[in-house]
mmCIF file of C-alpha atoms in Angstrom:
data_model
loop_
_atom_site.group_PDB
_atom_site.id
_atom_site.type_symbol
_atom_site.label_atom_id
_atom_site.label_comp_id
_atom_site.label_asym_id
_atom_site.label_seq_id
_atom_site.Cartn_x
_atom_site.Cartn_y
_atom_site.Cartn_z
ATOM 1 C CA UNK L 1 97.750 -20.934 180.792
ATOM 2 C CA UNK L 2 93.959 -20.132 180.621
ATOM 3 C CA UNK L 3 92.639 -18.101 182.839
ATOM 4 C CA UNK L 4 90.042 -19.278 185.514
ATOM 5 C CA UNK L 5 86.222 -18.141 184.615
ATOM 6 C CA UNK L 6 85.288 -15.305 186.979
ATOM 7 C CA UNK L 7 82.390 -15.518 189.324
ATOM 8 C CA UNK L 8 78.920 -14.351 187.870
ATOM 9 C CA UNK L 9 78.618 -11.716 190.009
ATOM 10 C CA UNK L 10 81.520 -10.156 188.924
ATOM 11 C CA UNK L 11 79.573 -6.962 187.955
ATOM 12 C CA UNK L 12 78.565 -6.429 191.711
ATOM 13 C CA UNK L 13 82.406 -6.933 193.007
ATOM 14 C CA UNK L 14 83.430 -4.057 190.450
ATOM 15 C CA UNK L 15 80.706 -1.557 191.383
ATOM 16 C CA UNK L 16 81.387 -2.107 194.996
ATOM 17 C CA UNK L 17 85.101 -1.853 195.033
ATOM 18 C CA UNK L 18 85.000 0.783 192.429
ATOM 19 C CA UNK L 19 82.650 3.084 194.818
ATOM 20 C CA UNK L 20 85.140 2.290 197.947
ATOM 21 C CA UNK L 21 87.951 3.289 195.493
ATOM 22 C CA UNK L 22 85.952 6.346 194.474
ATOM 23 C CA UNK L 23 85.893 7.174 197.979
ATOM 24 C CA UNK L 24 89.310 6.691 198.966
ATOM 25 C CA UNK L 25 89.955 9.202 196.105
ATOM 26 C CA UNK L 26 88.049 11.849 197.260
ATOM 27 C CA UNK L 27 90.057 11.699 200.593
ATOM 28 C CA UNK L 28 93.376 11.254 198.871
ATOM 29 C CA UNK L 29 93.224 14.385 196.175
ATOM 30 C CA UNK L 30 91.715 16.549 199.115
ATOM 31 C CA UNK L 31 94.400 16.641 201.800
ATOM 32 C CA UNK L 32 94.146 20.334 202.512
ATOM 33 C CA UNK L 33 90.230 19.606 203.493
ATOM 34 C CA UNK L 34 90.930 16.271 205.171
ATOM 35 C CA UNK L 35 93.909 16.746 206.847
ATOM 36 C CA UNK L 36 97.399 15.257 206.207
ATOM 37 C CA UNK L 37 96.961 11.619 208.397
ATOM 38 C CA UNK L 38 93.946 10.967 206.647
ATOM 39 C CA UNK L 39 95.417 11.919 203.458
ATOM 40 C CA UNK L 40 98.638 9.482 203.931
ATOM 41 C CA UNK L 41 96.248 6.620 205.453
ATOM 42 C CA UNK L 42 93.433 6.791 202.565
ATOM 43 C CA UNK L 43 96.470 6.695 200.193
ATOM 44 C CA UNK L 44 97.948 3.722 201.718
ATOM 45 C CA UNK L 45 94.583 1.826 201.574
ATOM 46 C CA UNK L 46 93.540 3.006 197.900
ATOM 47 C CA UNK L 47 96.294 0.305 196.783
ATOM 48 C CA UNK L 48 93.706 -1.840 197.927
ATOM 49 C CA UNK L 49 90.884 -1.545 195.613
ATOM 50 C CA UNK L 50 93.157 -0.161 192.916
ATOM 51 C CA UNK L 51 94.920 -3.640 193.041
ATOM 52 C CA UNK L 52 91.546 -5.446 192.829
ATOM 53 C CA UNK L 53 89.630 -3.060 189.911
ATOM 54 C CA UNK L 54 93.100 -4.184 187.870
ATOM 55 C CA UNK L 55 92.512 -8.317 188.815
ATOM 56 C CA UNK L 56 88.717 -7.873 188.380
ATOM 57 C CA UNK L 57 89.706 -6.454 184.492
ATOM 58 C CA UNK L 58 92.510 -8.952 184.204
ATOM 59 C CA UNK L 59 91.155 -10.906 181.482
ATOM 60 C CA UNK L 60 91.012 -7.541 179.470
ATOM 61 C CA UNK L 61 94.649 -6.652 180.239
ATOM 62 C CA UNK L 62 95.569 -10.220 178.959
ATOM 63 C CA UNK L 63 93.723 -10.019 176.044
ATOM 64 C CA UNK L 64 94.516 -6.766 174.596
ATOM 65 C CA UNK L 65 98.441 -6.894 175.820
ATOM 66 C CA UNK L 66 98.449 -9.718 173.227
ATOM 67 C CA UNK L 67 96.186 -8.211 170.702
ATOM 68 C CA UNK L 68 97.264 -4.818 170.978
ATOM 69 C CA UNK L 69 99.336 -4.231 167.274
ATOM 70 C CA UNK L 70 96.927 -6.087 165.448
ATOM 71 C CA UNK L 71 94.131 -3.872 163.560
ATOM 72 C CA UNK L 72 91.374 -5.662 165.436
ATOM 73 C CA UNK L 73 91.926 -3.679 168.677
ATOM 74 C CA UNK L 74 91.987 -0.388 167.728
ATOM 75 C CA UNK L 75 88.816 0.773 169.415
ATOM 76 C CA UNK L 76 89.997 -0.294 172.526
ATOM 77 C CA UNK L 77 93.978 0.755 172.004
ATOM 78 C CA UNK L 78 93.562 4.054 173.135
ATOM 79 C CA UNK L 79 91.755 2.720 176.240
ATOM 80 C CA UNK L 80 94.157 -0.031 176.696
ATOM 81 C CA UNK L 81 97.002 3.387 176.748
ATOM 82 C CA UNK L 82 95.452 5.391 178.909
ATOM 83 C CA UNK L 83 94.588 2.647 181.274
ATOM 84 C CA UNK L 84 98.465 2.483 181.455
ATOM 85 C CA UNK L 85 99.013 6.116 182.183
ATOM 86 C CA UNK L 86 96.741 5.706 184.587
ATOM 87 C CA UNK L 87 98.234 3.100 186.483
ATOM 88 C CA UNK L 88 101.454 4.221 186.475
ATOM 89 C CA UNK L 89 100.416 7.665 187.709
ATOM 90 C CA UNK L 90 99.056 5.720 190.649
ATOM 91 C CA UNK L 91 102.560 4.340 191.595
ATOM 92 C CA UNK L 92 104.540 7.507 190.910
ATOM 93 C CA UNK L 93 101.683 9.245 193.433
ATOM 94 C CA UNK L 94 102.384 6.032 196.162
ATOM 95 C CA UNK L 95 105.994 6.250 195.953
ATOM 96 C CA UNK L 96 106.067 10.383 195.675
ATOM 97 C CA UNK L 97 103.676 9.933 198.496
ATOM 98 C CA UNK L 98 105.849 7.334 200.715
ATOM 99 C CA UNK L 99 108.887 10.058 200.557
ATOM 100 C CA UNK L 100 107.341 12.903 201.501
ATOM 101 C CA UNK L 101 104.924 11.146 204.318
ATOM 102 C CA UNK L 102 104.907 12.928 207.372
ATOM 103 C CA UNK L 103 102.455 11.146 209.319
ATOM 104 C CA UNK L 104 101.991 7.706 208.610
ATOM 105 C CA UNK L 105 105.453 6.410 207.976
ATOM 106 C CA UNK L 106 107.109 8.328 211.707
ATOM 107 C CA UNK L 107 104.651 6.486 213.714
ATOM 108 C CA UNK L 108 106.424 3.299 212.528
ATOM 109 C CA UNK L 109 109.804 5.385 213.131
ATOM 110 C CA UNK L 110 110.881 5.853 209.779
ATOM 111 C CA UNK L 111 111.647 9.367 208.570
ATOM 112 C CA UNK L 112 112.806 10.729 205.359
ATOM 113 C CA UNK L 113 113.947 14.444 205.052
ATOM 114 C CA UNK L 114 111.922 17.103 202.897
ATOM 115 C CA UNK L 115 112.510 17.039 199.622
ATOM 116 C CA UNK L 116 111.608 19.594 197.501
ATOM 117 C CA UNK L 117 111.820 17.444 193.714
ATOM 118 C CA UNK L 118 109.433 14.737 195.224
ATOM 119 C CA UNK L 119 106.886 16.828 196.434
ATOM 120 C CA UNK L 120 106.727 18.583 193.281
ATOM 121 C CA UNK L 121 106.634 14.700 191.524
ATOM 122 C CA UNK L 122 103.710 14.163 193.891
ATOM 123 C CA UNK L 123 101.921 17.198 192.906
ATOM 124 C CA UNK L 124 102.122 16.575 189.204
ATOM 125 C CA UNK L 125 101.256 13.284 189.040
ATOM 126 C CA UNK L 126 98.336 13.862 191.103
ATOM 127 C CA UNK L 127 96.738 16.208 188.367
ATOM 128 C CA UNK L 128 97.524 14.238 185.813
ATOM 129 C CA UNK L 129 96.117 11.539 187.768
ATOM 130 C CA UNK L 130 92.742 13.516 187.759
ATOM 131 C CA UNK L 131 93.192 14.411 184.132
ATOM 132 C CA UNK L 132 92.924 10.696 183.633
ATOM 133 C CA UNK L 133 90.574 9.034 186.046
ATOM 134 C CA UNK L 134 88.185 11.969 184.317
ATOM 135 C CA UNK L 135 88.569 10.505 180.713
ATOM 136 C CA UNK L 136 88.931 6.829 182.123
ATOM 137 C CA UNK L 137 85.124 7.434 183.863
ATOM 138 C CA UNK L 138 83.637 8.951 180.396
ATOM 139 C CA UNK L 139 84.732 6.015 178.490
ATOM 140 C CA UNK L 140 82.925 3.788 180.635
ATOM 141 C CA UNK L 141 80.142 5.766 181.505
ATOM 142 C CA UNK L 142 77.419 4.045 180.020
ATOM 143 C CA UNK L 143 78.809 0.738 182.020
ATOM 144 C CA UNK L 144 79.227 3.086 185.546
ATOM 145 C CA UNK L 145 75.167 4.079 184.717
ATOM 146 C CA UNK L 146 74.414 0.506 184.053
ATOM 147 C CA UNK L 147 75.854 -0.756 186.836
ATOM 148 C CA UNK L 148 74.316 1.946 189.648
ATOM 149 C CA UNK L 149 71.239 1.932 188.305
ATOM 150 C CA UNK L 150 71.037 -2.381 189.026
ATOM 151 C CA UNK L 151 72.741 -2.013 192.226
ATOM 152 C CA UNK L 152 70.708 -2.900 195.210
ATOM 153 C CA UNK L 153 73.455 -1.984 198.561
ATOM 154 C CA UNK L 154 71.568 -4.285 201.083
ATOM 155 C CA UNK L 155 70.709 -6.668 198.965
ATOM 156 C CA UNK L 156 74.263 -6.893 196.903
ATOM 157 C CA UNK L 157 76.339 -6.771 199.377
ATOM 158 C CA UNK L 158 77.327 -9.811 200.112
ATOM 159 C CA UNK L 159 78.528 -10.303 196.376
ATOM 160 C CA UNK L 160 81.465 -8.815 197.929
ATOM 161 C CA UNK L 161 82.324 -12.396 198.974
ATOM 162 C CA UNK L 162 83.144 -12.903 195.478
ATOM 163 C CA UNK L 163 86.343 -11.128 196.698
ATOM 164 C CA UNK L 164 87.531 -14.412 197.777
ATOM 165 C CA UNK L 165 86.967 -16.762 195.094
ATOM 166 C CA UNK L 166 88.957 -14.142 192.865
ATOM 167 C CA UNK L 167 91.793 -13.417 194.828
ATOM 168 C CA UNK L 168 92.059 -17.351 194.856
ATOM 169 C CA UNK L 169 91.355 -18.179 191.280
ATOM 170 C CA UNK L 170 93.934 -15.419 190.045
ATOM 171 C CA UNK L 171 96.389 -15.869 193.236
ATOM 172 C CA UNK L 172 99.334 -15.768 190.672
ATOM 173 C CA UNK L 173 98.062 -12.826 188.500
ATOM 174 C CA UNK L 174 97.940 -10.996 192.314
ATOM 175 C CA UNK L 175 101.516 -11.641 192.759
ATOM 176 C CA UNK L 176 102.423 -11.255 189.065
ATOM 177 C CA UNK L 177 100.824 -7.571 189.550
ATOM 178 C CA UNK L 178 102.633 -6.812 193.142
ATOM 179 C CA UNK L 179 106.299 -8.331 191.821
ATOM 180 C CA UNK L 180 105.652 -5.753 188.532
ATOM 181 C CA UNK L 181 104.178 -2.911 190.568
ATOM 182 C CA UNK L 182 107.179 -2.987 192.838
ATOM 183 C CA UNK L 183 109.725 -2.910 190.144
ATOM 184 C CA UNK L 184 108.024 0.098 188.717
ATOM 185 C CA UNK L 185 108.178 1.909 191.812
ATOM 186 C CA UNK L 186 111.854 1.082 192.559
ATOM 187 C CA UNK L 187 112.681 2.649 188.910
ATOM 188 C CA UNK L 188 110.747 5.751 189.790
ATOM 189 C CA UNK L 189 112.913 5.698 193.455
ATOM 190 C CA UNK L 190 115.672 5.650 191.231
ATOM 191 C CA UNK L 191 115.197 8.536 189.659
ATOM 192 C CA UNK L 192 115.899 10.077 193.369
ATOM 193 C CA UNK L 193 119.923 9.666 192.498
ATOM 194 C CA UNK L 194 119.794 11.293 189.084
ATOM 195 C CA UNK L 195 121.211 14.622 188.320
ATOM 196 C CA UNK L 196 117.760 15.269 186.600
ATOM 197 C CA UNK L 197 116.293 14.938 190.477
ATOM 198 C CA UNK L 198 119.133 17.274 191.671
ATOM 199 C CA UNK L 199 118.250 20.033 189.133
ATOM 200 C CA UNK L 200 114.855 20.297 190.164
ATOM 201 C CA UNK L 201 115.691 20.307 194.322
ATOM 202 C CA UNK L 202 118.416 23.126 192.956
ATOM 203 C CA UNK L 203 115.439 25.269 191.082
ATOM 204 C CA UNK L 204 112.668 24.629 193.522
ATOM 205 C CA UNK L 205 115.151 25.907 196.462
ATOM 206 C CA UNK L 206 116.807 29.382 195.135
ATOM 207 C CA UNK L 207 118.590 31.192 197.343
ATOM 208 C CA UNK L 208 117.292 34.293 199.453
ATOM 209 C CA UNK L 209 113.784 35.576 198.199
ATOM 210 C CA UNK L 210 111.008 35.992 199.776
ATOM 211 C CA UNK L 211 107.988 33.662 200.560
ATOM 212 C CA UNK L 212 104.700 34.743 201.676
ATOM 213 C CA UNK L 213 103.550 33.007 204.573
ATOM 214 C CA UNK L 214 100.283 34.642 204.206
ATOM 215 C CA UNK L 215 97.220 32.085 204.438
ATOM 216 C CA UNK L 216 94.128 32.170 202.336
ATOM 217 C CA UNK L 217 90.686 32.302 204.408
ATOM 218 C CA UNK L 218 89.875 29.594 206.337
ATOM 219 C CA UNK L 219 86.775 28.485 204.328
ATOM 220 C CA UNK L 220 88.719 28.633 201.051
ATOM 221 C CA UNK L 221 91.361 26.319 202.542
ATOM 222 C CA UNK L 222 88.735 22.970 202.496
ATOM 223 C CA UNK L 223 86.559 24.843 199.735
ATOM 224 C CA UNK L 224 89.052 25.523 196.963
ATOM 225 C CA UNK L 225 90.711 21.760 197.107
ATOM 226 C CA UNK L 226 87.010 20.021 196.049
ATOM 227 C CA UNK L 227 86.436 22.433 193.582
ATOM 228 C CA UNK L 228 90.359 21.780 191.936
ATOM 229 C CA UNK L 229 89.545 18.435 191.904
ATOM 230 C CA UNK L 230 85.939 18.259 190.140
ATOM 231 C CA UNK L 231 87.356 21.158 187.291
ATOM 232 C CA UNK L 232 90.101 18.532 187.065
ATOM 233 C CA UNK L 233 87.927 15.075 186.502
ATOM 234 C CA UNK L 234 85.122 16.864 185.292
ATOM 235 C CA UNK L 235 86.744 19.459 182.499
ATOM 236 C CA UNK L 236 88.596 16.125 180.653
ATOM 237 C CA UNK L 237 85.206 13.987 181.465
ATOM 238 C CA UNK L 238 83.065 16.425 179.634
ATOM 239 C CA UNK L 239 85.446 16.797 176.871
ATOM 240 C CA UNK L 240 86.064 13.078 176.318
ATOM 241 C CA UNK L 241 82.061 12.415 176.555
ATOM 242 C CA UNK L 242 81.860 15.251 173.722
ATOM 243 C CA UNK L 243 84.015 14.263 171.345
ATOM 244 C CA UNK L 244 82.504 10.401 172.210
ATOM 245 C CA UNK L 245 79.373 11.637 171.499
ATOM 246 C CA UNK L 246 80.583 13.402 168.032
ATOM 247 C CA UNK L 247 82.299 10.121 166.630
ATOM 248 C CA UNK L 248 79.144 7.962 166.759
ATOM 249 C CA UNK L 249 77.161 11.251 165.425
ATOM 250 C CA UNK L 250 79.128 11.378 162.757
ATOM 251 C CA UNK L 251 79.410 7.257 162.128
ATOM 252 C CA UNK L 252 75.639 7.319 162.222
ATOM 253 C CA UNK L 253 75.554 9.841 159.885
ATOM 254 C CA UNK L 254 78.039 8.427 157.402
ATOM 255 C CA UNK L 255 75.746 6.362 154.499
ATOM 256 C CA UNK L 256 76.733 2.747 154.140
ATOM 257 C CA UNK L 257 78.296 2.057 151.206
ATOM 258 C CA UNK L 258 76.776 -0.670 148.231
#
């Protein structure tokens, strides 16, 4: 079935849902510095715009899911992979996150006990969620710069109407996305009955020892989290941008052949 032609301002949609997403993420990875309701809430609504950036870039995903052995696409396979990684790191952080929640999910009277294995799961997958997002952004830098520097906020924002008209137009992508995105995250629950899961609670909970309770300063409890997270984007970011930057060096460099 072809797909239905996005809206023209398509460009202004992205920007703004990517800078609400950006947000979100700032709240999400800092939970020490926010607190642990904001945390849970900003992670529940991140689905949000995370849902949209991947209908927005649908056409993309279509295309190189069917073009992705052939020879033609391999400047964009590695993208196309770690675009992946990245979104499944986003559901083992919501479902990691829906176990462990001890805020949002008691006011609605559900309550799961502590478990040791899934916080760690959250933990992990949170870096490497970083790791990601930080060589995601410097691949599309150039289109992030673009973008900002055209974007007026009072005058574009009401191209966030467009919001409608593609929710609409790819209604059955949506629920394509939501149907796959749940069965994903009910294999990752299932790893919760595995003797894999078991080992880990067993490790992360030896018996007898003892665990400081001592605190850090206050300061370096809301400091310490923002600068973890910008070494985290920003070390891969600056790595990826290099190593960008060497590959066309080096292609401009290279003589053309007669």
């Amino acid at each position: 079935m072809k797909s239905s032609p996005m809206p023209t301002n398509t460009a202004k949609v992205r920007i703004f849902v990517d800078i609400f997403f950006v947000i979100l993420m700032v709240l999400v990875l800092v939970p020490q510095t926010t607190g642990i309701p904001i945390h849970e809430w900003a992670g529940f609504l991140i689905l949000i715009p995370f849902l949209f950036h991947l209908l927005i870039n649908w056409d993309w995903i279509a295309k190189n899911s069917t073009r992705f052995l052939k020879k033609e696409t391999n400047k964009s396979r590695f993208d196309y992979v770690l675009n992946w990684l990245l979104y499944l790191a986003m559901l083992v952080v919501t479902v990691s996150g829906i176990v462990i929640s001890e805020a949002v999910l008691p006011l609605f009277g559900i309550h799961f006990e502590p478990d040791g294995f899934w916080s760690l799961m959250h933990t992990l997958s949170a870096t490497l969620l970083m790791a990601i997002l930080g060589i995601h952004i410097a691949l599309h830098w150039r289109w992030i710069v673009g973008a900002f520097r055209k974007l007026k906020l009072k005058a574009d924002f009401h191209h966030l109407t467009g919001i409608v008209q593609i929710t609409k137009e790819y209604s059955r992508q949506l629920l394509l996305l939501i149907t796959v995105s749940l069965v994903f995250s009910l294999f990752f629950w299932a790893f919760n009955y595995t003797e894999w899961a078991d080992g880990f609670r067993i490790s992360l909970n030896p018996e007898g020892g003892d665990q400081s309770n001592e605190l850090p300063p206050r300061w370096m409890a809301y400091f310490l989290p923002l600068v973890k997270v910008t070494l985290l984007i920003t070390i891969p970011a600056l790595i990826t941008g290099a190593i960008l930057r060497i590959k066309h060096s080096f292609k401009k460099n290279v003589p053309l052949r007669t």
